[in-house]
Structures are given as C-alpha cells and as structure tokens.
Amino acid sequence: MREWAGIVEWAAGNVVLGSEGAATIRDGFVDTGLPIAGEGAPLVSEFALMELVAVLGRSPDGGRVYVGRVLECAWRLPQVYASVVAGRLAPWRAERIAEATRPLCPDAAAFVDRQLFNATGVGWAQLERLIAEAVIRFDPEQYEAERAAASDHRYVEVGAPDANGLVSIDGLLDAADGRDLDQAISRRATLLGRLGNEASLDVRRSQALGDLARNDLTLDLEGAPGRKAVLNVHITDATLVGANPVGRWDQQPVSAEQIREWLSQPGMSVTVRPVIDLADHVPVTAYEIPDRHRQQIELRDHTCRFPYCTRAAMRCDLDHATPHGQGGPTCPCNLVPLCRRHHRAKTHSQWRYQVTKIGTYVWRSPAGFRFEVSHRGTHPQEHADSDDDPEPGVYRQPPDTH
C-alpha cells in the first residue's frame, strides 16, 4: 500500500485553499464542479493532479477518480483506510465504498466508516442499505428530496401484442404497492394450481394478473379493504432518550416520513404489535417452534446464517443448534435461521457451526475453512485443523441463562 500512502502524502503537500484551481469530477465532457473527494477531504491542485495521474500511469479521467477515492478513504473513512494499509481489506473494495460515500455529508460518512470495522464481509447490497440509513439519519432533507424526485418516475406500461398474442409489462411502483401486487398475484396463482391448473408457476402468475384485472371491473371499490400494515415497534434505551428517524421495510431502511405516507393511505388498517425483547430466552419443551420465537429470531438475524447467504430469515427453516433429540431446547438461544439448501448442507454434509454468542456463528467447511457470520456480515477466519471438527451447534461458551 505504498502507493496509497504516497498519494496521501502528495495531497497534503498540494492543497489549495479555495475552489479556484481545485481538482473536480468530470462526467464525460462536463466538469461537475464537485471536488474529487467528499466534504472534509482536502481540495487539491488541478494541475498537480494532472502530473500525479501521469506518474501513476493512469488515464486522466480514471486517475482523477482513483486519487479522489484514496483521499475519501484517508480523510473521511479512516477505519476503512487503516484496514487497507494493514492488508485486511482489498483496495478495490475500499474504492467501491469510497465511491458510495463521496456524496454524503461528513457525519453520514463517519457513520458508515464506524459500521464498517471489517468491510471484508459486507456485500454491495448491505453497503447500499447502510448508505441509505446514513442519509436518513444525518441528511433527512436530502433523502426526502431524492425520494420525492424518484417517486415522480413511477410508471406502468403495457406493450403492444407480439406475433404470439403476448405483451410485456414493465413498471416502477411504490415499495408497498409492489408488495401488495406480488402477494395478490402469488395468492391467485396458488389458488389456480389448487383448482387444477397444471401450468408452471410463472405462467399461473401471469394468468393471475389477468384475473385480477378482470375482477376489478366487478369490484365495489368503496367497500374494498385497504392495505394492512404491521409495525414492529422496538423500544430501547436509545429510543427513549432521542429520536430515531430510521424505520425498516424488511431489511431496507425507510424514513419516518415514508412510513407516515403509507399509513395515511385511504382505507389503511394498522396493527401495532409490540415485539418481545430480542435478548429474552423463554424455552418450550415441544419440538415445534412457537410463532413468537420465529418472529424474535427473524428480527434478530434477518437472513440465513450460512456464510454470505442473503435469503431472508422469514423464508428460512429454524435449525436447533443443539439437536432437540440431544437435549437442545426449543428456545431462541438455540434456534438459527437456515435456508432449505444450507439446512440440508448442515444436516447431510460436513458443514458445521458453533454458536459463539447469541447471534454470532462460526462455520467450518468440509475442507476446514472457517467463517464467522453475524449481523455485521461474513468474515473468513484462520484455516482450521482437520481434527478440529465441532459437533453441529456446540457452543464455545454457554449461552445466556434463561
């Protein structure tokens, strides 16, 4: 990482005090006027940058972007930069993070940097969610302006019929409207299958959409039920002492204003459901898993806990870490969400995991590779010895007592 350190040293010696003569971002033939790194990073000389880019052997535009990303990391993402220098984080991954944080205000960028203590296990989708949450928290006016502008681009288009009598449908909907439409299509497609329709699920979904359209002609729109919203309300010490502007739609962060808009829709019915403490452990003696346990685990783990898997926990099986037949309780502390594929891998192959603490799991692959999985993502660990083969679900340390 000698090159990165050299660029940082160069930047410190080529600072300009105002926008006049400062290096800016170019978009094709257009000079955007925006500095090459975010607010708080130094403004560097345009002419000095030209020389540096030539010395680095990069193209003028590509080199400008590259240097800007290095400065973004060094001045606004110090933990990310330290990880690159220490060899814990690949430079290309740090560059992607820097590109995403450059438009953020300093507080939002610092928030992202604090969350990325070990960015090796953070995927692009997770980074995008983190960026969105940072904007909602620290620049809510900007977020609402961008959301309003994006809403103006909603549309639905039905194309012209082709030679086979088929049409394409394309659209961009509000997230809640899209969820309602998807659920309605899925319910109708399932019903068609039960009634004897032997077409594939995709075909039945297309037929279901047509059925919904035809049935609309006979609907009593005044008496039709509205959308039902379920709010999972979390009360923590942080919530009690200050305002939290960030809500959740599945795993996606949404602003409080967005939630208010959804709840103000005509005909909306709302069910407010208090959520039990995620740290509670209330076991039951039966093997079957109560709904309250499933809800607690979905809120705790969000996704399948296999390395790098992103399937939502609500679509996963719940695995007894210590098998029920071996005395493992049916309790949130002993239940882990695994999608069907990875549940089978754990049951029928040599994949094993340990619960190091509630919500953190260390997996061992058949070849001995280890991966730590938690709410912070997946992080590869040191290679395991072949004789260190844990039994599935064994704890390294006892879980919290009930």
Coordinates of C-alpha atoms in Angstrom, one line a residue:
M1 CA 0.0 0.0 0.0
R2 CA 3.0 2.2 -0.6
E3 CA 1.1 3.9 -3.5
W4 CA -1.8 4.9 -1.3
A5 CA 0.5 6.3 1.4
G6 CA 2.3 8.3 -1.3
I7 CA -0.9 9.7 -2.7
V8 CA -1.9 10.8 0.8
E9 CA 1.4 12.5 1.3
W10 CA 1.2 14.2 -2.1
A11 CA -2.3 15.5 -1.3
A12 CA -1.1 17.1 2.0
G13 CA 1.5 19.0 0.0
N14 CA -0.8 20.1 -2.8
V15 CA -3.7 21.6 -1.0
V16 CA -5.5 24.7 -2.4
L17 CA -7.5 27.0 -0.1
G18 CA -10.5 27.6 -2.4
S19 CA -12.4 26.1 -5.2
E20 CA -10.4 28.1 -7.7
G21 CA -7.9 25.8 -9.2
A22 CA -9.1 22.7 -7.3
A23 CA -9.4 19.4 -9.0
T24 CA -13.1 18.4 -9.7
I25 CA -15.0 15.4 -11.0
R26 CA -15.7 15.2 -14.7
D27 CA -18.7 13.4 -16.2
G28 CA -17.8 12.8 -19.8
F29 CA -17.1 16.2 -21.3
V30 CA -18.8 18.0 -18.4
D31 CA -17.0 19.4 -15.4
T32 CA -19.4 18.8 -12.5
G33 CA -17.6 21.4 -10.3
L34 CA -17.7 18.8 -7.4
P35 CA -14.4 18.1 -5.6
I36 CA -12.8 14.7 -6.2
A37 CA -13.5 13.7 -2.6
G38 CA -16.3 14.5 -0.2
E39 CA -16.7 17.4 2.2
G40 CA -13.9 17.4 4.7
A41 CA -11.2 16.0 2.4
P42 CA -8.6 18.5 1.2
L43 CA -9.1 20.4 -2.1
V44 CA -6.0 19.5 -4.3
S45 CA -4.5 21.4 -7.2
E46 CA -5.9 20.6 -10.6
F47 CA -2.5 21.0 -12.3
A48 CA -0.6 19.0 -9.7
L49 CA -3.2 16.2 -10.0
M50 CA -2.5 16.0 -13.8
E51 CA 1.2 15.4 -13.0
L52 CA 0.4 12.7 -10.4
V53 CA -2.0 10.8 -12.6
A54 CA 0.7 10.7 -15.3
V55 CA 3.2 9.4 -12.9
L56 CA 0.8 6.7 -11.7
G57 CA 0.4 5.7 -15.4
R58 CA -3.4 6.1 -15.4
S59 CA -5.8 7.7 -17.8
P60 CA -6.7 11.3 -17.0
D61 CA -10.3 10.6 -16.0
G62 CA -9.6 7.2 -14.4
G63 CA -6.7 8.5 -12.4
R64 CA -8.7 11.5 -11.2
V65 CA -11.4 9.2 -9.9
Y66 CA -8.8 6.8 -8.3
V67 CA -7.0 9.6 -6.4
G68 CA -10.3 11.0 -5.2
R69 CA -11.2 7.6 -3.8
V70 CA -7.9 7.3 -1.9
L71 CA -8.4 10.8 -0.4
E72 CA -12.0 9.9 0.5
C73 CA -10.7 6.9 2.4
A74 CA -7.8 8.7 4.1
W75 CA -9.7 11.7 5.3
R76 CA -13.3 10.6 5.7
L77 CA -13.1 6.9 6.2
P78 CA -10.2 6.4 8.5
Q79 CA -11.1 2.9 9.6
V80 CA -11.5 1.7 6.0
Y81 CA -8.2 3.3 5.2
A82 CA -6.5 1.7 8.1
S83 CA -7.8 -1.7 7.0
V84 CA -6.4 -1.2 3.6
V85 CA -3.0 -0.2 4.9
A86 CA -3.0 -3.2 7.3
G87 CA -3.8 -5.6 4.4
R88 CA -7.2 -6.6 5.9
L89 CA -9.2 -5.0 3.1
A90 CA -8.7 -5.2 -0.6
P91 CA -8.1 -1.8 -2.2
W92 CA -10.8 -2.3 -4.9
R93 CA -13.4 -2.9 -2.2
A94 CA -12.3 0.2 -0.3
E95 CA -12.6 2.1 -3.6
R96 CA -16.2 1.0 -4.0
I97 CA -17.0 2.1 -0.5
A98 CA -15.4 5.5 -1.1
E99 CA -17.4 6.0 -4.4
A100 CA -20.6 5.4 -2.5
T101 CA -19.8 7.7 0.4
R102 CA -18.4 10.7 -1.5
P103 CA -21.8 12.4 -1.9
L104 CA -22.5 12.0 1.9
C105 CA -22.2 14.8 4.5
P106 CA -19.3 14.3 6.9
D107 CA -21.5 12.9 9.7
A108 CA -23.1 10.4 7.4
A109 CA -19.7 9.3 6.0
A110 CA -18.3 8.9 9.6
F111 CA -21.4 6.8 10.5
V112 CA -20.7 4.4 7.6
D113 CA -17.0 4.2 8.5
R114 CA -17.9 3.3 12.1
Q115 CA -20.1 0.5 10.9
L116 CA -17.5 -0.9 8.5
F117 CA -15.0 -2.0 11.2
N118 CA -14.3 -5.1 9.0
A119 CA -15.7 -4.4 5.5
T120 CA -14.5 -7.8 4.1
G121 CA -17.8 -9.4 5.0
V122 CA -20.0 -6.6 3.7
G123 CA -21.7 -7.1 0.4
W124 CA -22.8 -4.4 -2.1
A125 CA -26.5 -4.7 -1.2
Q126 CA -25.6 -4.4 2.5
L127 CA -23.5 -1.3 1.8
E128 CA -26.3 0.3 -0.2
R129 CA -28.6 -0.2 2.8
L130 CA -26.0 1.3 5.1
I131 CA -25.6 4.3 2.9
A132 CA -29.4 4.9 2.7
E133 CA -29.6 4.7 6.5
A134 CA -26.8 7.2 6.9
V135 CA -28.5 9.7 4.6
I136 CA -31.8 9.2 6.5
R137 CA -30.1 9.8 9.9
F138 CA -27.9 12.7 9.1
D139 CA -29.3 14.4 6.0
P140 CA -33.1 13.8 6.1
E141 CA -33.9 16.7 3.9
Q142 CA -31.7 15.4 1.1
Y143 CA -33.2 12.0 1.5
E144 CA -36.7 13.2 1.3
A145 CA -35.9 15.4 -1.8
E146 CA -34.3 12.4 -3.5
R147 CA -37.3 10.1 -2.6
A148 CA -39.8 12.7 -3.9
A149 CA -37.8 13.0 -7.1
A150 CA -37.7 9.2 -7.5
S151 CA -41.4 8.9 -6.9
D152 CA -42.1 11.1 -9.9
H153 CA -40.6 8.4 -12.1
R154 CA -43.2 5.7 -11.2
Y155 CA -45.0 4.2 -14.1
V156 CA -46.7 1.1 -15.6
E157 CA -46.5 0.3 -19.3
V158 CA -48.3 -2.5 -21.2
G159 CA -46.5 -3.1 -24.5
A160 CA -48.1 -3.9 -27.9
P161 CA -49.0 -7.6 -28.6
D162 CA -46.4 -9.6 -30.4
A163 CA -47.0 -12.2 -33.1
N164 CA -47.9 -14.8 -30.4
G165 CA -50.5 -12.7 -28.8
L166 CA -48.3 -11.9 -25.8
V167 CA -47.5 -8.5 -24.3
S168 CA -44.7 -7.3 -22.0
I169 CA -45.5 -5.3 -18.8
D170 CA -42.9 -3.0 -17.2
G171 CA -43.3 -0.7 -14.3
L172 CA -41.8 1.1 -11.3
L173 CA -44.0 1.1 -8.2
D174 CA -44.0 2.3 -4.6
A175 CA -42.5 -0.5 -2.5
A176 CA -45.7 -1.1 -0.6
D177 CA -47.8 -1.2 -3.7
G178 CA -45.3 -3.6 -5.3
R179 CA -45.5 -5.9 -2.2
D180 CA -49.3 -5.8 -2.3
L181 CA -49.3 -6.7 -6.0
D182 CA -46.8 -9.5 -5.6
Q183 CA -48.8 -11.0 -2.7
A184 CA -52.1 -10.8 -4.6
I185 CA -50.6 -12.5 -7.7
S186 CA -49.0 -15.2 -5.6
R187 CA -52.2 -16.0 -3.8
R188 CA -54.2 -16.1 -7.0
A189 CA -51.5 -18.3 -8.8
T190 CA -51.6 -20.7 -5.8
L191 CA -55.4 -20.9 -6.0
L192 CA -55.3 -21.6 -9.7
G193 CA -52.9 -24.5 -9.0
R194 CA -55.2 -26.0 -6.4
L195 CA -58.1 -25.7 -8.8
G196 CA -56.3 -28.0 -11.3
N197 CA -54.3 -25.6 -13.5
E198 CA -51.2 -27.6 -14.4
A199 CA -49.2 -24.7 -15.9
S200 CA -45.9 -23.7 -14.4
L201 CA -45.9 -21.2 -11.6
D202 CA -44.6 -18.4 -13.8
V203 CA -47.5 -19.0 -16.3
R204 CA -50.0 -19.1 -13.5
R205 CA -48.7 -15.8 -12.1
S206 CA -49.2 -14.2 -15.5
Q207 CA -52.8 -15.6 -15.6
A208 CA -53.4 -14.4 -12.1
L209 CA -52.5 -10.8 -13.0
G210 CA -55.1 -11.0 -15.8
D211 CA -57.7 -12.4 -13.4
L212 CA -57.0 -9.5 -11.0
A213 CA -57.6 -7.0 -13.8
R214 CA -60.8 -8.6 -15.0
N215 CA -62.2 -8.9 -11.4
D216 CA -61.5 -5.2 -10.9
L217 CA -64.4 -4.5 -13.3
T218 CA -66.8 -6.1 -10.7
L219 CA -65.3 -4.7 -7.5
D220 CA -67.2 -2.4 -5.2
L221 CA -64.2 0.0 -4.8
E222 CA -65.9 1.9 -2.0
G223 CA -66.1 -1.2 0.2
A224 CA -62.8 -2.8 -0.7
P225 CA -60.5 -3.4 2.3
G226 CA -57.3 -1.3 2.3
R227 CA -53.7 -2.3 2.9
K228 CA -52.9 -3.8 6.2
A229 CA -49.7 -2.6 7.9
V230 CA -47.9 -4.4 10.7
L231 CA -45.5 -2.2 12.7
N232 CA -42.8 -4.0 14.7
V233 CA -42.2 -1.5 17.5
H234 CA -38.7 -1.7 19.1
I235 CA -38.3 0.1 22.5
T236 CA -34.7 0.5 23.5
D237 CA -32.8 2.9 25.8
A238 CA -31.6 4.8 22.7
T239 CA -35.2 5.2 21.5
L240 CA -36.2 6.6 24.9
V241 CA -33.5 9.3 25.0
G242 CA -33.6 10.5 21.4
A243 CA -35.4 10.5 18.1
N244 CA -34.6 7.7 15.6
P245 CA -35.6 8.8 12.1
V246 CA -34.9 5.3 10.6
G247 CA -37.5 2.6 10.2
R248 CA -37.4 -0.7 8.4
W249 CA -39.2 -2.2 5.4
D250 CA -38.0 -5.8 5.6
Q251 CA -34.2 -5.1 5.7
Q252 CA -34.4 -1.8 3.8
P253 CA -34.1 1.4 5.8
V254 CA -37.0 3.8 5.3
S255 CA -37.6 7.3 6.7
A256 CA -40.3 8.1 9.2
E257 CA -41.9 10.4 6.6
Q258 CA -42.2 7.4 4.2
I259 CA -44.0 5.4 6.9
R260 CA -46.4 8.2 7.6
E261 CA -47.3 8.4 4.0
W262 CA -48.0 4.7 3.8
L263 CA -50.2 4.8 6.9
S264 CA -52.1 7.8 5.7
Q265 CA -53.4 6.0 2.6
P266 CA -57.2 5.8 2.5
G267 CA -58.6 2.5 3.8
M268 CA -55.3 1.6 5.6
S269 CA -55.8 -0.6 8.6
V270 CA -52.9 -0.7 11.1
T271 CA -52.0 -3.3 13.7
V272 CA -49.4 -2.2 16.2
R273 CA -47.7 -5.2 17.6
P274 CA -45.1 -4.9 20.4
V275 CA -42.0 -7.0 20.0
I276 CA -40.6 -9.0 22.8
D277 CA -37.0 -8.3 24.0
L278 CA -34.6 -9.9 21.5
A279 CA -32.4 -10.9 24.4
D280 CA -35.1 -12.9 26.1
H281 CA -34.8 -16.7 26.3
V282 CA -38.1 -18.4 27.0
P283 CA -37.8 -22.1 26.1
V284 CA -40.7 -24.6 25.5
T285 CA -40.5 -28.3 25.8
A286 CA -42.0 -29.2 22.4
Y287 CA -40.0 -29.6 19.2
E288 CA -42.4 -27.3 17.3
I289 CA -41.4 -23.7 17.3
P290 CA -43.9 -21.1 18.5
D291 CA -44.7 -18.1 16.3
R292 CA -43.3 -15.7 18.9
H293 CA -39.9 -17.5 18.8
R294 CA -39.8 -17.3 15.0
Q295 CA -40.6 -13.6 15.0
Q296 CA -37.9 -12.9 17.6
I297 CA -35.3 -14.8 15.5
E298 CA -36.3 -13.1 12.3
L299 CA -35.8 -9.7 13.9
R300 CA -32.5 -10.8 15.4
D301 CA -30.8 -12.5 12.5
H302 CA -32.6 -11.1 9.4
T303 CA -31.1 -13.6 6.9
C304 CA -29.9 -17.2 6.6
R305 CA -26.8 -17.5 8.8
F306 CA -24.8 -19.6 6.3
P307 CA -21.7 -17.7 5.1
Y308 CA -22.6 -15.0 2.6
C309 CA -26.2 -16.2 2.2
T310 CA -28.7 -13.3 1.9
R311 CA -32.1 -15.2 1.9
A312 CA -34.5 -13.5 4.3
A313 CA -34.9 -15.2 7.6
M314 CA -38.7 -15.2 7.2
R315 CA -38.2 -17.7 4.3
C316 CA -35.8 -20.0 6.2
D317 CA -36.1 -23.1 8.3
L318 CA -35.2 -22.7 12.0
D319 CA -32.5 -25.2 13.0
H320 CA -31.9 -26.4 16.5
A321 CA -28.2 -25.6 17.0
T322 CA -28.0 -28.4 19.6
P323 CA -30.4 -31.0 18.3
H324 CA -33.7 -31.3 20.2
G325 CA -33.2 -35.1 20.5
Q326 CA -29.9 -34.4 22.3
G327 CA -31.4 -32.1 24.9
G328 CA -31.3 -28.9 22.9
P329 CA -34.1 -26.6 24.0
T330 CA -36.7 -25.1 21.6
C331 CA -35.6 -21.6 22.6
P332 CA -34.4 -18.5 20.6
C333 CA -30.9 -19.0 22.0
N334 CA -30.8 -22.5 20.3
L335 CA -32.6 -21.6 17.1
V336 CA -30.8 -20.5 13.9
P337 CA -32.4 -19.5 10.6
L338 CA -31.0 -21.5 7.7
C339 CA -32.5 -21.6 4.2
R340 CA -33.5 -25.0 2.9
R341 CA -30.4 -25.6 0.9
H342 CA -28.0 -24.7 3.7
H343 CA -30.1 -26.5 6.3
R344 CA -29.6 -29.6 4.2
A345 CA -25.9 -28.9 3.9
K346 CA -25.6 -28.7 7.7
T347 CA -27.7 -31.9 8.2
H348 CA -26.3 -34.1 5.4
S349 CA -22.7 -32.9 4.8
Q350 CA -19.7 -32.0 6.9
W351 CA -20.6 -28.3 7.3
R352 CA -20.7 -27.5 11.0
Y353 CA -21.3 -24.3 13.0
Q354 CA -20.7 -23.2 16.6
V355 CA -22.7 -20.5 18.4
T356 CA -20.0 -18.3 20.0
K357 CA -22.6 -15.9 21.4
I358 CA -26.3 -15.3 20.6
G359 CA -26.4 -14.0 17.0
T360 CA -22.8 -14.9 16.1
Y361 CA -21.9 -18.2 14.4
V362 CA -18.6 -19.7 13.3
W363 CA -18.9 -22.2 10.5
R364 CA -16.4 -24.9 9.5
S365 CA -16.5 -26.1 5.9
P366 CA -15.7 -29.8 4.9
A367 CA -12.2 -28.7 3.9
G368 CA -11.6 -26.9 7.2
F369 CA -12.2 -23.2 6.3
R370 CA -13.8 -21.1 8.9
F371 CA -16.3 -18.2 8.6
E372 CA -17.8 -16.0 11.3
V373 CA -21.3 -14.9 10.5
S374 CA -23.1 -12.2 12.5
H375 CA -25.2 -9.1 11.9
R376 CA -22.0 -7.4 10.6
G377 CA -21.7 -9.9 7.7
T378 CA -19.4 -12.8 6.9
H379 CA -15.7 -12.8 7.9
P380 CA -13.3 -15.5 6.9
Q381 CA -11.3 -16.9 9.9
E382 CA -8.0 -18.7 10.1
H383 CA -7.9 -22.1 8.4
A384 CA -9.0 -24.9 10.9
D385 CA -7.0 -28.0 11.6
S386 CA -8.6 -31.1 10.1
D387 CA -9.1 -32.8 13.5
D388 CA -10.9 -29.7 14.9
D389 CA -14.4 -30.8 13.8
P390 CA -17.1 -29.5 16.1
E391 CA -20.4 -31.2 16.5
P392 CA -23.2 -29.1 15.0
G393 CA -24.4 -26.4 17.3
V394 CA -21.8 -26.8 20.0
Y395 CA -21.3 -23.6 22.0
R396 CA -17.8 -22.3 22.6
Q397 CA -19.2 -20.5 25.6
P398 CA -22.5 -21.1 27.4
P399 CA -25.4 -19.0 26.1
D400 CA -27.1 -16.6 28.4
T401 CA -29.1 -18.3 31.1
H402 CA -32.9 -18.3 30.9

